[in-house]
Amino acid sequence: MPESPARPSEAPASANYVALGDSAASGPRIPNQVGAPGCQQSDANYPHVLAEDLAVGSFVDVTCSGAVTENIVSTPQGTSSGEVPLQLDAVTPETDLVTVTIGGNDIGLVSTAVQCLTFADTSATNVCKDRLTAGGVDTVAAAIADKAPSWGAMLDAVAERAPDARILVVGYGTYLPSGGCFPTQPMLPEDADYIQGSITAMNEALRTQANEHGAEFVDTEPSSVGHDVCVAPDQRYFEGVVPQNPAAPLHPTAAGMAAIADAVASAVRAG
């Protein structure tokens, strides 16, 4: 597909900002929870922090826990508190700044990570990576390749609704250090590296789609190194399997959301 025209390089003053995305953006369990209960959205999530930092003129946050790409563009999302509209409905011709974090649920990222949890440190059949790459087929990599075109199509749909908007695709962070930290977090070293490697692969696919469809990619992996699920709770940007901060397991903490917002704000200001 030919590249879309480049978006404006700077967010206008008093921007009209719309935030799209899944639980990595909505902030489940982080106080204070706002909006539709089923979306598990926090007023300390990165879109809210970013909106305050940039002093935007208007702000609409339609991020929702459990969202997949189709819930942005084509299929209203069912939640525990009822159906929510397409996220794209929040985008208008007046929108001039959009952030979107999506893809993790498309490829079953958290459910795959949960499959890899174990409390047994020695077993020839217990390496999750081996199961997920059996027969020479990496099932997560295949899911990323399958879903990537839908991310590009979603970005085109956002740009069509808001042709003057600057669109930033916000990636997923460094959840796990090299080798993990078994048994502090119950995942074997090979599996920790496989899961974080899969996150990196998803980010690269998101970056490619952003580049090819007139959007920008904000890489949050570098800024979250050393703030993974293995460090002390007060240093974590992402919670572990058993949360020690008010955040969902394997999701950003309030500190993580603030750091992501800072990375996005820096990208916006850099132009």
Backbone as a ProteinNet text record, in pm:
[ID]
protein_1_A
[PRIMARY]
MPESPARPSEAPASANYVALGDSAASGPRIPNQVGAPGCQQSDANYPHVLAEDLAVGSFVDVTCSGAVTENIVSTPQGTSSGEVPLQLDAVTPETDLVTVTIGGNDIGLVSTAVQCLTFADTSATNVCKDRLTAGGVDTVAAAIADKAPSWGAMLDAVAERAPDARILVVGYGTYLPSGGCFPTQPMLPEDADYIQGSITAMNEALRTQANEHGAEFVDTEPSSVGHDVCVAPDQRYFEGVVPQNPAAPLHPTAAGMAAIADAVASAVRAG
[TERTIARY]
85	0	88	60.5	142.8	132.2	235.4	234.7	130.7	64.1	-31.4	43.5	-21	44.9	85.6	197.3	246.1	150.5	137.3	52.9	129.7	62.5	131.9	235.3	349	459.1	442.7	353.3	336.1	190	166.1	30.3	-3.3	-115.6	-150.5	-176.3	-159.6	-192.2	-339.8	-370.4	-508.8	-568.1	-491.2	-531.3	-661.6	-734.4	-850.5	-801.1	-789.7	-719.5	-818.2	-801.7	-881.2	-785.6	-812.3	-730.5	-807.2	-743.4	-800	-712.2	-772.1	-685.7	-746.7	-657.8	-696.4	-655	-644.1	-614.6	-474.6	-381.8	-249.8	-256.2	-367.8	-392.2	-497.8	-595.8	-708.5	-672.6	-587.5	-542.5	-630.7	-663.3	-747.2	-686.3	-772.9	-742.4	-659.4	-615.3	-541.8	-643.7	-634.1	-726.5	-701.2	-806.4	-945.7	-1008	-1093.6	-1160.8	-1276.7	-1288.4	-1388.3	-1458.4	-1564.7	-1633.1	-1706.3	-1732.1	-1803.8	-1723	-1781.1	-1703.9	-1639.9	-1708.6	-1656	-1529.6	-1500.7	-1378.9	-1258	-1281.3	-1172.2	-1072.1	-1125.3	-1045.8	-1011	-883.9	-835.8	-815.3	-840.6	-811.5	-662.8	-583.5	-437.8	-370.8	-450	-389.1	-308.7	-229.2	-141.1	-216.4	-334	-404.7	-444.9	-493.4	-532	-409.9	-300.3	-178.6	-127.2	-130	-83.7	-170.5	-301.8	-393.2	-365.8	-337	-307.1	-171.5	-74.3	60	59.9	-14.2	-17.2	-118.4	-198.3	-302	-389.3	-441.5	-519.9	-650.3	-705.2	-830.2	-949.5	-951.2	-1057.1	-995.4	-1058	-1001.4	-1113.4	-1105.2	-1199.8	-1118.6	-1143.6	-1073.4	-1173.9	-1157.1	-1246.4	-1168.8	-1051.2	-977.4	-1060	-1045	-1130.9	-1058.4	-1055.7	-993	-1057.7	-975.3	-1026	-1043.6	-1020.2	-1044.7	-949.3	-1003.9	-924.8	-942.2	-865.9	-869.5	-1009.7	-1084	-1220.9	-1309.2	-1279.6	-1359.9	-1331.7	-1223.9	-1197.9	-1275.3	-1277.1	-1324.7	-1454.8	-1493.8	-1605.8	-1705.3	-1666.9	-1752.9	-1761.8	-1879.1	-1892.3	-1847.6	-1787.8	-1731.4	-1830.9	-1849	-1928.6	-1843.4	-1893.8	-1820.3	-1913.8	-1859.9	-1941.1	-2047.5	-2032.6	-2132.9	-2212.1	-2206.6	-2284.1	-2195.4	-2261	-2188.6	-2142.1	-2021.1	-1970.4	-1955.7	-1972.6	-1968	-1829.7	-1824.7	-1696.2	-1608.5	-1484.4	-1395	-1377.4	-1382.2	-1365.4	-1471.7	-1586.6	-1694	-1652.1	-1551.1	-1504.8	-1417.7	-1370.7	-1282	-1364.7	-1336	-1410.4	-1312.9	-1363.3	-1273.7	-1199.1	-1251.5	-1184.8	-1073.7	-1067.6	-963.5	-827.6	-732.2	-599.7	-487.2	-521.7	-422.7	-491.3	-433	-485.9	-371.6	-393.9	-302.8	-378.7	-306.8	-370.4	-270.8	-315.2	-240.8	-329.7	-295.2	-378.7	-289	-335.6	-262.2	-242.6	-225.3	-199	-308.7	-434.1	-544.9	-566	-528.3	-539.6	-458.6	-343	-255.6	-261	-349.9	-363.5	-240.6	-182.7	-55.4	-61.4	-158.6	-165.1	-200	-296.3	-334	-216.3	-135.5	-17	83.4	102.9	194.8	146.7	16.9	-38.8	-13.7	-22.6	5.8	148.3	235.8	377.4	413.1	318	347	365	462.6	489.2	560	539.1	610.5	711.4	726.6	823.8	943.8	1062	1179.1	1258.6	1222.8	1294.2	1195.4	1179.8	1095.5	1123.8	1158.4	1189.8	1069.2	949.1	826.8	760.7	829.1	764.6	800.4	879.5	919	809.6	743	629.5	672.9	790.1	840.1	840.3	880.1	886	747.2	646.4	509.5	462	496.2	447.4	524.2	635.4	713.9	730.3	643.9	654.6	641.4	716	709.3	769.1	846.1	908.4	815.1	695.6	598.4	581.4	620.5	604.2	462.6	376.6	234.3	210.1	289.9	271.6	319.5	433.7	482.5	382.2	321	221.3	99.9	59.6	-55.3	-23.8	98.4	138.4	132.4	188	187.1	44.8	-43.3	-182.4	-257.8	-230.1	-306.5	-249.7	-123.1	-57.8	-132.7	-181.6	-253.2	-375.9	-440.6	-558.7	-520.4	-397.2	-351.7	-332.7	-277.1	-262.6	-396.2	-491.5	-625.1	-693.9	-673	-730	-673.9	-542.5	-481.3	-535.6	-559	-619.7	-759.7	-836.2	-972.5	-971.5	-876.3	-864.5	-828.2	-731.9	-689.3	-801.4	-886.4	-998.8	-1098.2	-1119.5	-1210.5	-1151.5	-1020.5	-954.5	-832.3	-852.8	-743.4	-630.4	-656.2	-551.4	-487.1	-524.2	-475.8	-335.5	-263.7	-138.1	-169.9	-131	-168.1	-42.5	-44.1	69.8	30.2	99.9	82.5	178.7	124	205.6	230.7	356.9	392.1	383.9	405.1	405.9	548.5	563.4	692.9	775.4	879.4	966.9	909.7	833.2	768	863.2	958.1	1045.9	1191.8	1283	1425.5	1477.6	1595.8	1657	1665.1	1610.5	1612.3	1504.2	1424.7	1318	1373.5	1297.2	1341.5	1272.2	1269.4	1210.2	1284.8	1215.1	1070.1	994.9	1064.7	992.8	871.3	891.4	780.3	787.9	678.4	684.8	688.1	800.3	819.5	966.3	990.2	1126.5	1202	1335.3	1414.1	1387.9	1380.6	1356.5	1221.5	1124.3	990.5	981.1	1049.7	1052.1	1111.4	1219.2	1281.4	1191.4	1120.7	1029	913.4	855.6	741.9	786.2	898.4	942.3	985.6	1045.7	1080.8	958.1	848.7	723.7	665.2	678.1	633.3	712.3	843.5	927.9	888.8	860.2	818.8	686.7	593	466.5	490.4	576.7	608.3	667.5	754.3	815.7	711.2	616	507.8	421	395	317.9	394.2	524.9	607.6	600.3	611.3	606	472.8	363.3	231.5	215.8	265.9	259.1	336.3	456.4	538.4	473.7	405	346.5	210.4	153.2	18.1	11.3	120	117.9	106.2	133.8	129.8	272.3	285.1	415.4	412.1	526.9	535.8	614	558.8	627.8	673.3	803.3	862.4	878	806.6	815.1	904.9	964.2	1052.9	1177.6	1250.2	1374.2	1352.3	1247.4	1225.7	1175.9	1133.5	1084.7	1184.5	1302.1	1407.6	1443.3	1451.6	1480.5	1358.6	1242.5	1116.1	1015.8	1066.7	986	919.4	857.2	783.3	874.8	1006	1100.2	1159	1145	1208.2	1117.4	1167.5	1089	956.6	850.2	717.5	712.3	787.7	781.1	860	930.2	1003.7	938	831.3	770	684.7	704.9	613.4	507.7	532.7	438.9	427.3	305.3	282.3	311.6	343.5	371.2	246	267.4	156.4	68.2	130.7	56.8	82.1	-15	9.8	46.5	142.9	181.7	160.6	100.8	53.2	-91.7	-170	-306.9	-307.8	-292.5	-291.4	-321.7	-367.5	-396.1	-265.7	-266.4	-146.6	-101.6	30.7	90.5	38	12.3	-36.6	40.2	32.7	103.7	53.3	145.9	113.1	88.2	50.3	35.2	167.7	277.7	408.8	440.1	401.6	422	342.3	218.2	135.2	196	249.3	311.8	434.2	511.4	630.1	592.9	487.5	441.7	393.9	317.4	269.9	387.4	492.2	609.9	676.1	683.8	743.1	660.4	528.5	441.8	450.2	449.5	460.3	590.4	698.7	827.4	820.1	752.7	738	654.1	548.1	462.2	540.6	616.2	688.7	807.1	861.9	975.7	934.5	806.9	755.1	814
-119.3	0	123.6	223.5	344.5	418.6	491.7	566.4	676.3	694.7	803.8	934.8	1046.5	1175.2	1193.7	1255.1	1276	1365.6	1335.6	1417.5	1542.7	1644.1	1763.6	1728.2	1796.4	1758.9	1809.6	1899.6	1952.5	1949.8	1922.5	1930.3	2077	2122.3	2263.2	2297.6	2423	2468.7	2442.5	2410.1	2380.7	2271.3	2162.2	2052.9	1989.4	1936.7	1853	1708.5	1647.7	1520.4	1407.2	1295.8	1175	1058.8	982.4	866	738.2	649.3	520.8	409.7	293.1	182.7	84.4	-2	-113.9	-88	-195.1	-178.7	-126	-140.8	-81.8	70.1	123.1	267.7	305.6	219	258.2	258	163.8	164.9	92.1	-35.2	-108.1	-113	-88.6	-94.6	22.8	111.2	229	333.3	382.6	488	617.3	696.1	666.8	612.6	511.6	456.9	548.4	575.1	669.3	608.4	672.9	630.5	499.6	431.5	304.5	202.1	143.3	51	-63.1	-111.3	-223.6	-193.3	-64.3	-26.9	-13	-11.2	-6.9	104.2	222.9	338.1	423.3	463.8	543.8	688.5	778.4	919.5	951.1	844.6	859	778.3	738.6	667.7	764.9	711.8	802.7	905.3	873.6	980	1096.9	1066.4	1175.5	1258.7	1189.2	1261.7	1346.2	1290.2	1362.5	1484.9	1467.7	1578.7	1695.5	1662.9	1769.5	1833	1749.2	1799.7	1893.7	1856.6	1937.7	2051.7	2053.5	2155.7	2162.2	2047.2	2040.7	2118.1	2156.6	2231.8	2144.7	2022.3	1926.4	1788.2	1699.6	1567	1465.5	1359.3	1248.8	1120	1045.6	918.9	805.2	725.5	611	480.4	482.2	359.2	263.9	133.9	36.8	-95.9	-145.2	-273.4	-383.6	-466	-575.4	-541.6	-417.2	-375.4	-444.7	-476.1	-522.8	-420.2	-434.5	-336	-317.9	-426.6	-417	-327.3	-318.3	-232	-84	-54.4	83.1	118	26.5	63.5	-0.3	-117.9	-186.8	-255.5	-290.9	-370.7	-308.4	-261.3	-209	-314	-269.1	-360.9	-391.9	-519.6	-560.7	-563.2	-504.7	-504.8	-550	-565.4	-609.8	-509	-384.2	-281.9	-240.9	-323.9	-295.2	-264.2	-249.2	-223.8	-79.6	-60.5	75.2	95.9	218.6	245.5	222.5	222.6	220.1	333.5	305.4	411.6	518.3	476.9	571.3	680.1	652.3	752	878.7	868	985.6	1077.6	1027.6	1105.9	1186.2	1315.3	1405.2	1483.9	1555.3	1638.9	1743.5	1779.7	1879.5	1819.1	1687.1	1620.4	1646.3	1692.8	1716	1644.1	1564.5	1478.9	1349.1	1236.7	1104.9	1018.1	949	843	712	605.1	473.5	368.4	286.8	169.6	49	-34.1	-148.8	-258.6	-379.9	-492.1	-606.5	-574.5	-679.3	-783.3	-738.1	-833.3	-902.1	-834.8	-896.3	-1025.1	-1025.4	-1143	-1226.5	-1191.3	-1267.7	-1259.8	-1141.6	-1125.4	-1168.2	-1116.1	-1148.3	-1294.9	-1346.7	-1487.3	-1579.1	-1540.2	-1618.7	-1614.7	-1495.8	-1484.4	-1568.5	-1568.1	-1647.3	-1795.9	-1840.6	-1979.9	-2018.9	-1920.9	-1947	-1941.4	-1915.3	-1910.2	-2051.4	-2067.9	-2199.4	-2182.7	-2280	-2279.1	-2393.1	-2465.8	-2573.9	-2526.4	-2531.8	-2475.6	-2578.4	-2706.2	-2808	-2904.5	-2897.3	-2991.9	-2978.2	-3086.8	-3082.9	-3045.4	-3064.7	-3035.5	-2907	-2832.3	-2717.9	-2584.1	-2585.5	-2460.2	-2416.1	-2308.2	-2258.3	-2221.1	-2163	-2124.1	-2242.3	-2360.1	-2478	-2514.4	-2502.2	-2532.6	-2431.2	-2305.6	-2199.1	-2189.5	-2260.6	-2260.6	-2401.8	-2492.6	-2632.2	-2643.5	-2736.4	-2758.3	-2645.8	-2561.6	-2451.4	-2335.6	-2336.8	-2229.3	-2150.6	-2026	-1937.5	-1882.1	-1930.7	-1894.3	-1746.7	-1688.4	-1546.3	-1461.8	-1496.8	-1424.2	-1433.8	-1551.5	-1568.7	-1481.1	-1469.7	-1384.2	-1237.8	-1195.7	-1057.9	-1030.9	-1121.9	-1104.6	-1101.3	-1180.8	-1185.9	-1057.2	-1000	-884.2	-750.2	-746.9	-619.4	-539.2	-599.2	-518.1	-447.9	-509	-444.9	-321.1	-317.3	-197.5	-82.8	-112.5	-9.4	41.2	-51.1	-10.3	75.5	43.1	124.1	265.6	278	410.7	490.1	423.3	491.5	541.3	460.4	499.2	620.4	623.8	739.9	864	849.4	963.5	1013.2	922.6	964.3	1047.1	1010	1086.8	1222.3	1223.6	1346.2	1371.8	1425.3	1438.6	1530.5	1619.8	1709.8	1664.6	1545.9	1500.6	1445.3	1465.9	1397.7	1269.9	1155.3	1025.6	958	925.8	860.9	722.3	622.4	484.6	463.3	433.9	421.1	272.9	233.9	92.9	43	-86.5	-154.9	-156.6	-164.8	-142.1	-266.2	-247.1	-355.5	-414	-520.4	-584.7	-676	-735.8	-836.9	-807.9	-824.8	-810.1	-937.3	-930.9	-1049.2	-1160.7	-1277.8	-1391.4	-1392.3	-1287	-1282.2	-1279.7	-1330.7	-1331.4	-1442.8	-1562.5	-1675.8	-1699.3	-1724.4	-1741.8	-1616.1	-1501	-1379	-1358.8	-1373.3	-1381.7	-1521.8	-1599.6	-1742.6	-1772.5	-1737.4	-1764.1	-1799.9	-1911.2	-1956.5	-1858.6	-1855.7	-1758.4	-1762.6	-1884	-1894.6	-1834.3	-1854.5	-1805.6	-1654.4	-1602.2	-1457	-1388.5	-1444.3	-1384.4	-1397.9	-1508.8	-1527.3	-1427.1	-1409.3	-1316.8	-1173.9	-1130.4	-992.8	-978.1	-1081.2	-1076.9	-1064.1	-1127.8	-1117	-977.2	-915	-776.4	-685.1	-706	-625.6	-645.5	-770.9	-799	-730.4	-730.1	-660.6	-510.7	-455.1	-312.5	-279	-364.2	-337.6	-343.6	-435.6	-441	-316.5	-269.5	-146.5	-27	-24.5	83.5	84.7	-32.5	-42.2	7.8	-33.2	10.8	161.4	214.8	360	432	385.6	450.5	444.5	334	315.3	382.6	428.3	484.5	625.9	698.9	840.3	872.8	775	799.5	798	809.7	806.8	698.8	641.5	539.4	592.8	575.1	614	486.1	465.6	345.5	365.5	286.2	298.8	192.5	106.3	4.3	65.2	155.4	206.4	275.6	356.4	433.2	347.5	224.5	138.3	30.7	28.4	-63.5	-33.9	-138.5	-120.2	-90	-88.7	-64	-174.4	-294.6	-409.1	-474.9	-589.7	-659.4	-718.5	-721.1	-785.7	-692.5	-563.1	-469.4	-445.1	-366.6	-335.6	-271.1	-300.2	-249.2	-99.4	-21.4	123.5	171.7	79.8	116	61.5	-11.9	-80.1	12.4	-0.7	61	-39	-168.8	-274.6	-370.1	-407.6	-494.6	-640.5	-716	-856.8	-941.9	-1071	-1166.8	-1144.4	-1121.2	-1087	-939	-853	-708.2	-662.5	-574.4	-509.5	-358.8	-315.6	-179	-188.4	-80.4	-82.8	-76.9	-191.7	-204.7	-349.9	-375.6	-511.8	-588.2	-720	-798.7	-780.7	-766.8	-756	-634.9	-527.3	-402.3	-285.4	-168.6	-53.1	-13	36.1	99.3	247.9	319.5	464.7	529.3	481.1	534.4	504	385.5	350.3	438.8	466.3	554.2	693.7	743.2	875.5	876.7	767.5	759.5	750.3	674.3	664.8	801.1	870.2	1004.3	1097.2	1086	1170.9	1140.7	1011.6	974.4	1027.2	1019.9	1069.2	1221.5	1288	1434	1480.1	1407.5	1441.7	1426.8	1319.2	1299.3	1409.4	1448.9	1555.4	1685.2	1716.9	1844.5	1843.2	1722.8	1714.2	1741.6	1712.5	1740.5	1650.6
0	0	0	-81.5	-83	48.6	80.1	205.8	202.2	316.8	329.8	343.5	313.5	332.3	477	499.9	635.4	712.7	840.2	928.3	969.8	1018.3	1065.6	1171.2	1172.5	1259.5	1401.5	1426.1	1560.3	1600.3	1728.1	1779.5	1800.4	1750	1766.9	1912.6	1944.8	2079.7	2106.2	2231	2270.1	2180.9	2166.5	2078	2122.7	2025.1	2050.9	2046.9	2163.1	2180.4	2206.7	2132.9	2153.5	2178.4	2285.1	2319.6	2289	2213	2175.3	2232.5	2257.5	2297.5	2393.9	2445.9	2531.1	2676.1	2755.8	2898	2925.7	2830.8	2849.2	2847.9	2799	2801	2903.5	2927.2	3014.1	3162	3205.5	3344.4	3443.5	3419.4	3514.9	3654.9	3752.5	3896.7	3948.1	3860.3	3907.8	3953.2	4077.1	4120.6	4042.8	4018.9	4044	3916.2	3928.1	3811.9	3772.7	3643.6	3593	3472.2	3428.9	3306.9	3323.3	3213.2	3214.9	3294.1	3400.1	3484.2	3405.9	3302.7	3226.5	3150.3	3128.6	3055.7	3147	3280.5	3377.5	3343.8	3332.5	3292	3414	3421.9	3534.3	3494.3	3588.5	3560.4	3580.2	3608.3	3613.8	3502.3	3401.1	3288.9	3203.2	3109.8	3036.2	2952.7	2894.3	2822.5	2912.8	3033.5	3124.3	3165.6	3198.7	3238.5	3123	3002.5	2884.1	2856.5	2865.8	2839.6	2933.3	3059.3	3155.6	3125.4	3092	3064.4	2943.8	2839	2717.5	2724.5	2832	2846.8	2721.7	2682.3	2558.9	2573.5	2459.4	2460.5	2489.6	2433.2	2463.2	2467.3	2544.7	2566.9	2579.2	2498.4	2506.2	2516.4	2623.8	2645.7	2629.4	2524.8	2502.9	2511.6	2575.2	2596	2680.7	2654.3	2723.1	2738	2859.3	2886.9	2803	2744.1	2661.5	2514.9	2477.9	2339.3	2242.3	2126.4	2012.3	1900.8	1795	1687.4	1630.7	1619.6	1566.9	1651.9	1781.7	1868.9	1844.7	1777.7	1737.5	1611.2	1514	1381	1334.2	1389.1	1325	1417	1539	1625.8	1764.3	1805.9	1942.5	2043.8	2151.5	2250.3	2360.5	2386.4	2501.3	2626.1	2735.2	2861.6	2973.1	3091.6	3205.7	3243.3	3198.6	3229.3	3105.7	3001.8	2881.6	2762.7	2649.3	2525.5	2517.6	2467.8	2445.1	2295	2249	2104.6	2045.7	1913.9	1846.2	1898.5	1925.8	1970.2	1862.2	1737.8	1627.1	1626.7	1687.1	1690.8	1764.5	1851.1	1926.5	1842.5	1727.8	1641.6	1542.2	1529.8	1441.5	1354.2	1254.7	1172.9	1254.2	1371.3	1455.2	1541.3	1549.1	1627.9	1563.2	1641.1	1584	1657.5	1759.5	1824.4	1865	1824.8	1858.9	1909.7	2022.7	2064.2	2058.7	2027.2	2023.5	2069.2	2164.4	2208.3	2185.7	2091.9	2056.7	2000.8	2007.2	1950.5	2047.5	2175.4	2274.2	2280.7	2281.3	2286	2151.5	2044.4	1912	1904.1	1967.9	1960.9	2088.3	2182.1	2306.4	2394.2	2405.8	2474.3	2621.1	2697.1	2839.9	2859.3	2782.9	2798	2764.6	2665.8	2633.5	2747.7	2806.1	2919.2	3036.8	3060.3	3170.8	3147.9	3022.5	2991.1	3028.9	3032	3058.3	3206.3	3292.1	3435.1	3488.9	3575.8	3633.2	3767.1	3855	3982.6	3988.6	3876.4	3868.4	3788.1	3848.9	3780.7	3700.9	3710.5	3633.7	3571.5	3442.3	3369.9	3221.4	3159.5	3016.9	2933.5	2988.1	2911.9	2957.4	3043.6	3106.6	3043.2	2936.7	2874.3	2777.5	2813	2734.5	2592.5	2580.1	2448.5	2352.8	2403.3	2317	2264.5	2349.3	2305.3	2202.6	2222.9	2135	2003.6	1995.3	1871.1	1816.1	1859.1	1815.9	1664.2	1607.9	1463.7	1381.9	1448.3	1376.4	1345.7	1405.5	1383.6	1512.9	1510.7	1626.3	1621.3	1710.2	1703.2	1732.3	1821	1850.2	1732.2	1675.1	1557.7	1443.3	1427.9	1322.1	1347.4	1474.3	1507.7	1479.3	1508.7	1480.6	1330.5	1251.7	1106.4	1051.8	1112.7	1067	1099.7	1215.3	1262	1213.9	1178.9	1145.4	1039.5	929.6	830.6	887	986.2	1045.2	1124.4	1176.7	1247.9	1149.4	1035	932.5	883.6	861.5	816.4	921	1049.2	1157	1154	1133.3	1126.5	1008.6	896.8	781.8	815.6	889.3	926.1	1018.6	1112.8	1201.5	1120.4	1029.5	947.2	857.1	811.3	727	807.3	933.1	1019.1	1057.6	1077.2	1125.1	1038	919	821.7	866	961.1	1006.8	1137.4	1183.6	1314.7	1308.4	1414.9	1437.4	1514.5	1461.1	1517.6	1570.6	1699.9	1763.4	1812	1761.4	1806.5	1922.3	2038.8	2159.3	2186.3	2183.8	2197.7	2340.3	2352.4	2482.2	2536.5	2667.5	2730.1	2758.3	2838.3	2882.2	3010.4	2993.8	3107.4	3183.8	3111.6	3170.6	3135.8	3232.1	3201.3	3135.5	3081.5	3022.9	3126.7	3091.5	3182.5	3287.5	3295.4	3395.4	3536.3	3631.5	3772.2	3849	3789.4	3858.9	3990.8	4101.5	4114.8	4160.1	4168.6	4208.3	4119.4	3989.9	3894.6	3832.9	3842.1	3809.2	3660	3597.2	3455.4	3433.9	3367.3	3345.1	3254.7	3266.9	3188.9	3038.9	2981.9	2837.7	2798.9	2886.5	2857.3	2875.5	2977.3	2996.6	2874.3	2822.1	2704	2582.1	2572.9	2459.5	2465.2	2583.2	2596.3	2568.1	2627.3	2600.7	2455.2	2399.4	2257.8	2169.8	2210.4	2134.4	2145.1	2263.5	2280	2187.3	2182.9	2093.9	1948.5	1910.5	1772.3	1739.6	1835.4	1814.1	1798.8	1883	1871.6	1734.9	1685.7	1555	1444.5	1456.1	1357.5	1365.9	1487.1	1504.5	1447.5	1470.4	1416.1	1263.2	1204	1057.9	1004.7	1068.7	1023.7	1041.5	1151.3	1172.4	1061.8	1033.1	930.4	792.7	764.8	632.2	616.3	726.8	720.3	779.3	769.6	803	949.2	1037.4	1181.6	1236	1367.1	1433.8	1540.9	1568.8	1672.6	1790.5	1910.7	2034.3	2104	2108.7	2167.2	2317.2	2396.1	2542.3	2604.9	2523.3	2579.7	2644.2	2576.4	2637	2771.6	2780.9	2904.1	3019.5	2990.3	3098.2	3138	3075.9	3118.4	3264.2	3345.4	3487	3571	3508.1	3580.8	3550.6	3531.6	3490.8	3611.1	3587.8	3693.4	3800	3773.7	3865.8	3970.9	3952.9	4046.4	4166	4261.1	4381.3	4341.6	4416.5	4379.5	4354.8	4433.3	4415.3	4293.9	4225.2	4104.2	3977.5	3993.1	3879	3793.1	3663.7	3568.6	3522.8	3549.8	3514.5	3632.4	3663.8	3779	3745.6	3850.6	3836.4	3843	3855.1	3857	3978.7	4092.6	4214.9	4241.5	4212.3	4220.8	4360.9	4367	4491.8	4484.5	4375.1	4357	4309.5	4324.7	4273.3	4121.1	4058.8	3913	3880.6	3759.8	3718.3	3695.3	3715.7	3686.5	3542.2	3523	3390.1	3312.7	3386.3	3328.4	3389.6	3327	3382.5	3521.2	3601.8	3729	3704.5	3809	3796.1	3756.2	3815	3778	3631.9	3587.7	3448.1	3354.9	3392.9	3310.3	3301.3	3412.3	3411.3	3320.2	3322.9	3238.2	3090.7	3060.2	2921.9	2873.9	2958.2	2922.5	2894.8	2974.1	2954	2819.3	2784	2655.6	2539.5	2552.8	2444.3	2436.3	2551.6	2552.3	2486.8	2514.2	2453	2301.4	2255.6	2111.8	2047.9	2116.3	2064.4	2053.4	2155.3	2155.9	2060	2036.5	1945.5	1802.1	1770	1637.3	1530.9
[MASK]
+++++++++++++++++++++++++++++++++++++++++++++++++++++++++++++++++++++++++++++++++++++++++++++++++++++++++++++++++++++++++++++++++++++++++++++++++++++++++++++++++++++++++++++++++++++++++++++++++++++++++++++++++++++++++++++++++++++++++++++++++++++++++++++++++++++++++++++++

